[in-house]
Coordinates of C-alpha atoms and ligand atoms in Angstrom, one line a residue:
M1 CA -197.1 26.6 95.7
Q2 CA -197.5 30.4 95.8
L3 CA -201.2 30.1 95.2
L4 CA -201.6 28.4 98.5
F5 CA -201.0 31.7 100.2
I6 CA -204.2 33.0 98.7
F7 CA -206.4 30.1 99.6
H8 CA -205.6 29.1 103.1
T9 CA -208.2 30.1 105.7
I10 CA -208.3 30.5 109.5
D11 CA -209.1 26.9 110.2
G12 CA -206.2 25.7 108.1
T13 CA -208.4 24.2 105.3
F14 CA -208.1 25.4 101.8
T15 CA -210.8 26.7 99.6
L16 CA -209.1 25.1 96.7
A17 CA -208.2 21.4 96.9
A18 CA -204.5 21.9 97.0
S19 CA -202.3 18.9 96.9
T20 CA -199.8 20.2 99.4
S21 CA -200.6 22.8 102.0
N22 CA -197.8 25.2 103.0
P23 CA -199.4 27.7 105.3
Q24 CA -197.0 29.9 107.3
P25 CA -196.5 28.9 110.9
W26 CA -198.2 32.2 111.9
S27 CA -201.2 31.7 109.5
Q28 CA -203.6 30.4 112.2
R29 CA -204.0 33.9 113.7
F30 CA -205.1 35.3 110.3
E31 CA -208.4 35.3 108.6
G32 CA -207.3 36.8 105.3
A33 CA -204.7 35.5 103.0
L34 CA -201.4 37.4 102.2
H35 CA -201.5 39.1 98.9
P36 CA -199.2 37.2 96.6
A37 CA -197.2 40.3 95.7
I38 CA -196.8 41.1 99.4
A39 CA -195.8 37.5 100.0
T40 CA -193.0 38.0 97.5
F41 CA -192.2 41.4 98.9
N42 CA -191.9 40.0 102.4
A43 CA -189.9 36.9 101.5
S44 CA -186.1 36.8 102.0
I45 CA -185.7 33.2 100.9
S46 CA -184.2 34.2 97.5
F47 CA -181.1 35.6 99.3
D48 CA -181.1 34.2 102.9
I49 CA -180.8 30.7 101.5
A50 CA -177.1 31.5 101.7
L51 CA -177.5 31.0 105.4
I52 CA -179.0 27.5 105.2
E53 CA -176.0 25.5 106.4
Y54 CA -175.5 27.9 109.3
D55 CA -179.2 27.7 110.1
I56 CA -179.0 23.9 110.2
T57 CA -175.9 23.9 112.4
G58 CA -177.5 26.4 114.8
S59 CA -180.7 24.4 115.0
Q60 CA -178.8 21.2 115.6
A61 CA -177.0 22.9 118.6
H62 CA -180.4 24.2 119.8
A63 CA -182.0 20.8 119.6
Q64 CA -179.2 19.2 121.5
M65 CA -179.5 21.9 124.2
L66 CA -183.3 21.2 124.4
A67 CA -182.5 17.6 125.1
Q68 CA -179.7 18.4 127.5
T69 CA -182.0 20.5 129.6
G70 CA -184.8 18.0 129.5
I71 CA -187.1 20.3 127.4
I72 CA -187.4 17.6 124.7
S73 CA -186.3 14.0 124.9
E74 CA -182.9 12.6 123.6
T75 CA -184.7 10.6 121.0
E76 CA -186.5 13.7 119.7
A77 CA -183.3 15.6 119.6
E78 CA -181.7 12.9 117.6
Q79 CA -184.5 12.7 115.2
I80 CA -184.3 16.4 114.7
T81 CA -180.5 16.4 114.3
T82 CA -180.7 13.6 111.7
G83 CA -183.5 15.2 109.8
L84 CA -181.6 18.5 109.7
E85 CA -178.6 16.7 108.4
Q86 CA -180.7 15.1 105.7
I87 CA -181.8 18.6 104.7
R88 CA -178.2 19.8 104.5
Q89 CA -177.3 16.9 102.2
D90 CA -180.4 17.4 100.1
Y91 CA -179.5 21.1 99.7
R92 CA -175.9 20.3 98.8
Q93 CA -177.1 17.9 96.1
G94 CA -179.6 20.4 94.7
N95 CA -182.6 18.5 95.9
F96 CA -183.9 21.1 98.3
Q97 CA -184.8 24.4 96.7
P98 CA -187.5 26.2 98.7
G99 CA -189.5 28.8 96.9
V100 CA -191.0 32.1 97.9
D101 CA -193.9 30.4 99.8
A102 CA -191.3 29.4 102.5
E103 CA -190.9 33.1 103.3
D104 CA -187.4 32.7 104.7
V105 CA -184.7 30.1 105.2
H106 CA -185.7 29.5 108.8
F107 CA -189.3 28.6 107.9
A108 CA -188.1 26.6 104.9
V109 CA -185.9 24.4 107.0
E110 CA -188.4 24.0 109.8
R111 CA -191.2 23.1 107.4
R112 CA -189.0 20.6 105.5
L113 CA -188.0 19.0 108.8
T114 CA -191.6 18.4 109.8
E115 CA -192.2 16.9 106.4
L116 CA -189.3 14.6 106.9
I117 CA -189.7 13.6 110.5
G118 CA -193.3 14.4 111.4
D119 CA -194.6 16.2 114.5
T120 CA -191.3 16.1 116.3
G121 CA -190.0 18.6 113.9
K122 CA -192.5 21.1 115.3
K123 CA -190.6 20.9 118.7
L124 CA -187.5 22.4 117.3
H125 CA -188.6 26.0 117.6
T126 CA -189.3 25.6 121.4
A127 CA -187.6 28.4 123.4
R128 CA -186.4 30.1 120.3
S129 CA -187.5 32.9 118.0
R130 CA -186.5 33.6 114.4
N131 CA -185.0 36.8 115.9
D132 CA -182.3 35.1 117.9
Q133 CA -182.1 32.4 115.2
V134 CA -181.3 34.8 112.3
G135 CA -178.8 36.6 114.5
T136 CA -177.1 33.4 115.2
D137 CA -177.0 32.5 111.5
I138 CA -175.5 35.7 110.3
R139 CA -172.9 35.6 113.0
L140 CA -171.9 32.0 112.1
Y141 CA -171.8 33.0 108.4
L142 CA -169.8 36.1 109.0
R143 CA -167.3 34.4 111.3
D144 CA -166.7 31.8 108.5
Q145 CA -166.4 34.4 105.8
I146 CA -164.0 36.6 107.8
Q147 CA -161.8 33.6 108.1
Q148 CA -162.0 33.0 104.4
I149 CA -161.2 36.7 103.7
Q150 CA -158.3 36.5 106.1
G151 CA -157.0 33.5 104.1
L152 CA -157.3 35.5 100.9
L153 CA -155.5 38.5 102.5
H154 CA -152.7 36.2 103.5
Q155 CA -152.4 35.0 99.9
W156 CA -152.5 38.6 98.8
Q157 CA -149.7 39.5 101.2
T158 CA -147.7 36.5 100.0
T159 CA -148.0 37.7 96.5
L160 CA -146.8 41.2 97.4
V161 CA -143.8 39.8 99.3
E162 CA -142.9 37.5 96.4
L163 CA -143.1 40.3 93.9
A164 CA -141.2 42.7 96.2
S165 CA -138.4 40.2 96.7
K166 CA -137.8 40.3 93.0
H167 CA -137.7 44.0 92.9
V168 CA -135.6 45.3 95.8
E169 CA -133.1 46.8 93.3
T170 CA -135.6 47.9 90.8
M171 CA -136.2 51.6 91.1
I172 CA -139.4 53.5 90.5
P173 CA -140.2 57.2 90.7
G174 CA -141.9 58.1 93.9
Y175 CA -144.6 60.7 93.8
T176 CA -146.3 63.2 96.0
H177 CA -149.1 65.2 94.4
L178 CA -148.5 62.8 91.5
Q179 CA -145.4 64.9 90.8
R180 CA -142.0 63.1 90.7
A181 CA -140.7 63.4 94.2
Q182 CA -137.9 61.0 95.1
P183 CA -136.9 57.6 93.6
L184 CA -137.8 54.5 95.4
S185 CA -137.1 50.8 95.5
L186 CA -140.1 49.2 93.8
A187 CA -140.2 46.6 96.6
H188 CA -140.7 49.5 99.1
H189 CA -143.7 50.7 97.1
L190 CA -145.2 47.2 97.0
L191 CA -144.6 46.6 100.7
A192 CA -146.6 49.7 101.5
Y193 CA -149.6 47.6 100.3
F194 CA -148.4 44.7 102.5
E195 CA -148.6 46.9 105.5
M196 CA -152.2 48.0 104.6
A197 CA -153.2 44.4 104.3
Q198 CA -151.6 43.6 107.6
R199 CA -153.8 46.2 109.3
D200 CA -156.8 44.8 107.5
Q201 CA -155.9 41.4 109.0
Q202 CA -155.7 42.9 112.5
R203 CA -158.9 44.7 112.0
L204 CA -160.7 41.6 110.9
S205 CA -159.4 39.6 113.9
E206 CA -160.5 42.3 116.3
I207 CA -164.0 42.5 114.7
C208 CA -164.3 38.7 114.7
D209 CA -164.3 38.8 118.5
R210 CA -167.4 40.9 118.4
V211 CA -169.0 38.9 115.6
N212 CA -168.5 35.7 117.7
V213 CA -171.0 36.4 120.4
S214 CA -174.1 34.2 120.8
P215 CA -177.6 35.7 120.7
L216 CA -179.1 32.2 120.7
G217 CA -181.6 31.8 123.4
L218 CA -182.5 35.5 123.7
G219 CA -185.9 34.6 122.2
A220 CA -188.0 37.2 120.4
L221 CA -186.8 40.1 122.6
A222 CA -187.1 39.2 126.2
G223 CA -185.6 35.8 126.8
T224 CA -187.6 32.6 127.5
P225 CA -189.4 30.9 130.4
F226 CA -187.8 27.6 129.4
P227 CA -184.8 26.4 131.5
I228 CA -182.4 26.7 128.5
D229 CA -178.7 26.6 128.7
R230 CA -177.3 29.4 126.5
Q231 CA -173.7 28.5 127.4
F232 CA -174.2 25.0 126.0
T233 CA -175.3 26.2 122.6
A234 CA -172.6 28.9 122.6
D235 CA -170.0 26.3 123.3
Q236 CA -171.4 23.9 120.7
L237 CA -171.3 26.6 118.1
G238 CA -167.8 27.9 119.1
F239 CA -169.0 31.3 120.2
G240 CA -166.6 33.2 122.5
G241 CA -169.3 34.8 124.7
L242 CA -173.0 35.5 125.2
Y243 CA -175.0 38.7 124.7
A244 CA -175.8 40.0 128.1
N245 CA -179.0 41.8 127.2
S246 CA -181.8 40.2 125.1
L247 CA -183.0 43.5 123.6
D248 CA -179.5 44.4 122.5
G249 CA -178.6 40.9 121.3
V250 CA -181.6 40.4 119.0
S251 CA -181.3 43.8 117.4
D252 CA -177.5 44.4 117.4
R253 CA -175.9 44.7 114.0
D254 CA -172.8 46.7 115.1
F255 CA -170.7 43.7 114.2
A256 CA -172.0 43.7 110.6
I257 CA -171.3 47.5 110.3
E258 CA -167.9 46.9 111.7
F259 CA -167.3 44.2 109.2
L260 CA -168.4 46.4 106.3
C261 CA -166.2 49.1 107.5
A262 CA -163.2 46.7 107.5
A263 CA -164.3 45.5 104.1
S264 CA -164.5 49.1 102.9
L265 CA -160.9 49.7 104.0
I266 CA -159.7 46.5 102.2
M267 CA -161.4 47.9 99.1
V268 CA -159.7 51.3 99.6
H269 CA -156.4 49.6 99.7
L270 CA -157.0 47.5 96.7
S271 CA -158.5 50.4 94.8
R272 CA -155.4 52.6 95.4
L273 CA -153.2 50.0 93.9
A274 CA -155.7 49.4 91.1
E275 CA -155.5 53.1 90.3
E276 CA -151.7 52.9 90.2
V277 CA -151.7 49.8 88.0
I278 CA -154.1 51.6 85.6
F279 CA -151.8 54.5 85.0
W280 CA -148.6 52.4 85.2
A281 CA -150.1 50.5 82.2
S282 CA -150.7 53.7 80.2
E283 CA -148.6 54.9 77.3
E284 CA -147.7 57.9 79.4
F285 CA -146.0 55.8 82.1
K286 CA -145.1 52.5 80.5
F287 CA -144.1 51.0 83.9
I288 CA -145.8 47.7 83.4
T289 CA -147.0 45.4 80.6
L290 CA -150.3 43.7 81.1
K291 CA -150.4 40.1 80.2
D292 CA -153.1 38.8 77.9
S293 CA -154.6 36.7 80.7
C294 CA -155.5 39.9 82.6
A295 CA -156.3 42.4 79.9
T296 CA -159.1 42.9 77.4
G297 CA -159.4 44.4 74.0
S298 CA -161.6 47.1 72.6
S299 CA -164.5 46.4 70.3
I300 CA -163.4 49.2 67.9
M301 CA -159.8 50.2 68.6
P302 CA -157.6 47.3 67.7
Q303 CA -154.5 48.7 69.3
K304 CA -155.9 48.7 72.8
K305 CA -155.2 46.5 75.8
N306 CA -157.5 47.6 78.6
P307 CA -156.8 47.1 82.4
D308 CA -160.3 45.9 83.1
V309 CA -159.3 44.0 86.3
P310 CA -158.0 47.0 88.3
E311 CA -160.8 49.2 86.8
L312 CA -163.4 46.8 88.1
V313 CA -161.8 46.6 91.5
R314 CA -161.8 50.4 91.7
G315 CA -165.4 50.4 90.5
K316 CA -166.6 47.8 92.9
T317 CA -165.2 49.7 95.8
G318 CA -168.2 52.0 95.7
R319 CA -170.6 49.1 96.2
V320 CA -169.0 48.1 99.4
F321 CA -169.0 51.7 100.7
G322 CA -172.6 51.9 99.7
H323 CA -173.5 48.8 101.8
L324 CA -171.7 50.3 104.8
Q325 CA -173.7 53.5 104.4
G326 CA -176.9 51.5 103.8
L327 CA -176.5 49.5 107.1
L328 CA -175.7 52.6 109.1
V329 CA -178.9 54.3 107.8
L330 CA -180.8 51.1 108.3
M331 CA -179.9 51.1 112.0
K332 CA -180.1 54.7 113.0
G333 CA -183.8 55.0 113.6
L334 CA -184.6 51.5 114.8
P335 CA -186.4 51.3 118.1
L336 CA -185.7 48.3 120.2
A337 CA -185.8 45.4 119.5
Y338 CA -186.2 43.4 116.3
N339 CA -187.9 45.2 113.4
K340 CA -188.4 43.7 109.9
D341 CA -186.1 46.4 108.6
L342 CA -183.3 44.1 109.8
Q343 CA -184.0 41.7 107.0
E344 CA -182.4 44.3 104.8
D345 CA -179.0 43.7 106.4
K346 CA -178.4 40.4 104.5
E347 CA -177.9 41.5 100.9
A348 CA -175.6 44.2 102.1
I349 CA -173.5 41.8 104.1
F350 CA -173.5 39.1 101.4
D351 CA -172.6 41.4 98.6
G352 CA -169.9 43.0 100.8
V353 CA -168.4 39.6 101.5
N354 CA -168.6 38.4 97.9
T355 CA -167.3 41.6 96.5
V356 CA -164.3 41.8 98.8
K357 CA -163.5 38.1 98.1
A358 CA -163.8 38.5 94.3
C359 CA -161.6 41.6 94.3
L360 CA -158.9 40.0 96.5
E361 CA -158.8 37.0 94.2
A362 CA -158.7 39.1 91.0
M363 CA -156.0 41.5 92.3
N364 CA -154.0 38.5 93.5
I365 CA -154.1 37.0 90.0
L366 CA -153.3 40.3 88.4
M367 CA -150.3 41.0 90.6
S368 CA -148.9 37.5 90.7
E369 CA -149.2 36.5 87.0
G370 CA -151.1 39.2 85.1
L371 CA -148.5 41.9 84.7
E372 CA -144.8 42.5 84.3
F373 CA -142.8 45.4 85.6
R374 CA -140.7 46.9 82.8
T375 CA -137.5 47.1 84.9
A376 CA -135.3 48.7 82.3
R377 CA -137.8 51.4 81.7
L378 CA -138.4 52.0 85.5
N379 CA -134.6 52.2 86.2
T380 CA -134.2 54.7 83.4
A381 CA -137.3 56.7 84.4
V382 CA -135.6 57.7 87.7
T383 CA -132.6 59.1 85.9
E384 CA -134.7 61.4 83.7
D385 CA -136.0 63.9 86.3
F386 CA -135.2 66.1 89.2
S387 CA -136.1 63.6 91.9
N388 CA -132.6 63.7 93.2
A389 CA -132.9 67.5 94.0
T390 CA -133.4 66.9 97.7
D391 CA -130.2 64.9 97.7
V392 CA -128.3 67.9 96.4
A393 CA -129.7 70.0 99.2
D394 CA -128.8 67.1 101.7
Y395 CA -125.3 67.0 100.2
L396 CA -124.7 70.7 101.0
A397 CA -126.4 70.4 104.4
A398 CA -124.1 67.5 105.2
K399 CA -121.2 69.8 104.5
G400 CA -122.5 72.3 107.0
V401 CA -124.7 74.6 104.8
P402 CA -127.9 75.2 106.7
F403 CA -130.6 73.1 105.1
R404 CA -132.9 76.0 104.2
E405 CA -130.1 77.8 102.5
A406 CA -129.1 74.7 100.7
Y407 CA -132.7 74.2 99.6
N408 CA -132.7 77.7 98.1
I409 CA -129.4 77.1 96.2
V410 CA -130.8 73.9 94.7
G411 CA -133.9 75.7 93.7
Q412 CA -131.7 78.0 91.6
V413 CA -129.8 75.1 90.2
V414 CA -133.0 73.5 89.1
K415 CA -134.1 76.7 87.5
V416 CA -130.8 77.0 85.6
C417 CA -131.1 73.4 84.4
L418 CA -134.7 73.8 83.3
A419 CA -133.7 76.9 81.3
D420 CA -130.8 75.1 79.7
G421 CA -132.8 71.8 79.1
K422 CA -130.4 69.9 81.3
L423 CA -130.7 67.5 84.3
L424 CA -128.7 67.9 87.5
K425 CA -126.2 65.2 86.5
D426 CA -125.4 67.1 83.3
L427 CA -123.8 70.1 85.1
T428 CA -120.0 70.4 85.0
L429 CA -117.9 70.7 88.2
V430 CA -117.3 74.3 87.3
E431 CA -121.0 75.0 87.0
W432 CA -121.6 73.2 90.4
Q433 CA -118.9 75.2 92.1
E434 CA -120.2 78.5 90.6
L435 CA -123.4 77.7 92.5
H436 CA -121.6 76.8 95.7
P437 CA -118.0 76.3 96.5
Q438 CA -118.7 73.2 98.7
F439 CA -119.6 71.1 95.6
S440 CA -116.9 68.7 94.6
D441 CA -116.5 65.8 92.3
D442 CA -118.3 63.4 94.7
I443 CA -121.6 65.1 93.8
W444 CA -122.4 62.8 90.9
D445 CA -122.2 59.7 93.2
A446 CA -124.4 61.5 95.7
I447 CA -127.1 62.2 93.1
A448 CA -127.1 58.9 91.2
P449 CA -130.6 57.3 91.7
Q450 CA -129.1 54.1 93.1
Q451 CA -127.3 56.1 95.8
V452 CA -130.2 58.4 96.4
V453 CA -132.4 55.3 97.2
A454 CA -129.6 53.5 99.2
A455 CA -129.0 56.6 101.3
R456 CA -132.5 56.6 102.8
N457 CA -131.6 54.1 105.3
S458 CA -133.6 55.4 108.2
I459 CA -136.1 53.0 109.8
G460 CA -139.1 52.6 107.5
G461 CA -137.2 54.3 104.6
T462 CA -136.7 53.1 101.0
G463 CA -132.9 52.4 101.4
F464 CA -132.2 48.9 100.0
D465 CA -130.9 47.7 103.4
Q466 CA -134.1 48.8 105.0
V467 CA -136.2 47.2 102.3
R468 CA -134.4 43.9 102.9
K469 CA -135.2 44.2 106.6
A470 CA -138.8 45.0 105.8
L471 CA -139.0 42.0 103.5
A472 CA -137.6 39.7 106.2
R473 CA -140.1 41.2 108.7
A474 CA -143.0 40.7 106.3
T475 CA -141.9 37.1 105.6
S476 CA -141.8 36.3 109.3
I477 CA -145.3 37.9 109.8
L478 CA -146.6 35.6 107.1
S479 CA -145.1 32.5 108.5
S480 CA -146.2 33.3 112.1
D481 CA -149.8 34.0 110.9
N482 CA -149.6 30.6 109.2
A483 CA -148.5 28.8 112.4
Ligands
LIG1 N1 -186.2 36.8 107.6 C1 -186.2 37.5 108.8 C2 -184.9 38.4 108.8 O1 -184.1 38.2 108.0 C3 -186.1 36.6 109.9 C4 -186.5 37.1 111.3 C5 -188.0 37.4 111.2 N2 -188.5 37.8 112.4 C6 -189.7 38.3 112.6 N3 -190.1 38.6 113.8 N4 -190.5 38.5 111.5 O2 -184.8 39.3 109.6

């Protein structure tokens, strides 16, 4: 089939007696043939085939509109619609696999349609250009994919809530600067990721409004002289609005950039947790055990169990950032309106979508069934450090000592303890009272990790009561999103 590029001539005949002729729709204007390597270079069919079903749906709406406005007959529109449906079925069954000679998915479908239904197929492209067509396809694709990603995010949030509800009373050291800071409820830690995912959901919903705008009918760049009905196709395709300016509409890819930005933030969030899981699984932390279903071995070190899933998630994050950067650079120097550069948007969008989906799925499996928190170890970990030091200062401050003074006293206490190889809880009442007369025998209760966590009952804090409220809130968000 590729050879035919070389041999077609201006009058549409072929210098070689080819059995099937597949000249491009634009070939009549050309005298020379396209170099085969350039044909391949130019073609997008190898990746834009992912748009085929959206292309078909968009074309069906367009054909119906053409009939509605009297530009083609009802019978013609019906033939076109049925032919397109046949192509959809053939494609699904693996019986339609256009090659590089088709150039892109739009030509591939149009050509196949004409093969199937004859000359009527050639009427489909009336009052349309591939420029508004491809814009329509990507928007339909992205709208669909955003919904799928939102579904995956919902599952992800459900997993986080389920896990959190099992670990309200489990404590985990909280860090700042990766130094032990204050103990936390493990549920509180997990619900931080729920909140990030909730913002991701909101962002995607907002972006979807701008994805869901119809460019169909804008033509190549300037509109069309045909009496088309853009609102009709927009309604048919479920678009929420119409682009108001043809030049803008055919060359706008803001919506794709916004999507990749939202996708990048989803990846940031997954990658932060991935990083934590990686060090939680290490010998140094021992906070979790990876199950065999989500860990791999080493080819040389038999003792190892590697956290490949979170490592890959962390690693794949860079790809999505790269696509965002790629699209921004792609757009920055583009004069109005359509330029072939825009064909480069597709692989970025597709890979961004596929990567985010794959990572959400993998992290969901990892967190729901691929690891176990070592609760005994976690609850002990918070007793082995100075992460209750703030609470000693708070204790004195509550008894009227100015906080800054209290802070300095506790600094000395920590210094003494470190020198003696002791923890705060190991000090005797005499030692406490030597440091400050306000200390009495309720100090141990005040600095027990359980109490330290429980006490942080301010709104949004890690106090167990707050965490229970946060869980109830998260659960109701999930059920109202479902409604
Ligand atoms: N394959 C092309 C793309 O993805 C379709 C639009 C082509 N338009 C054109 N004027 N050559 O952008």
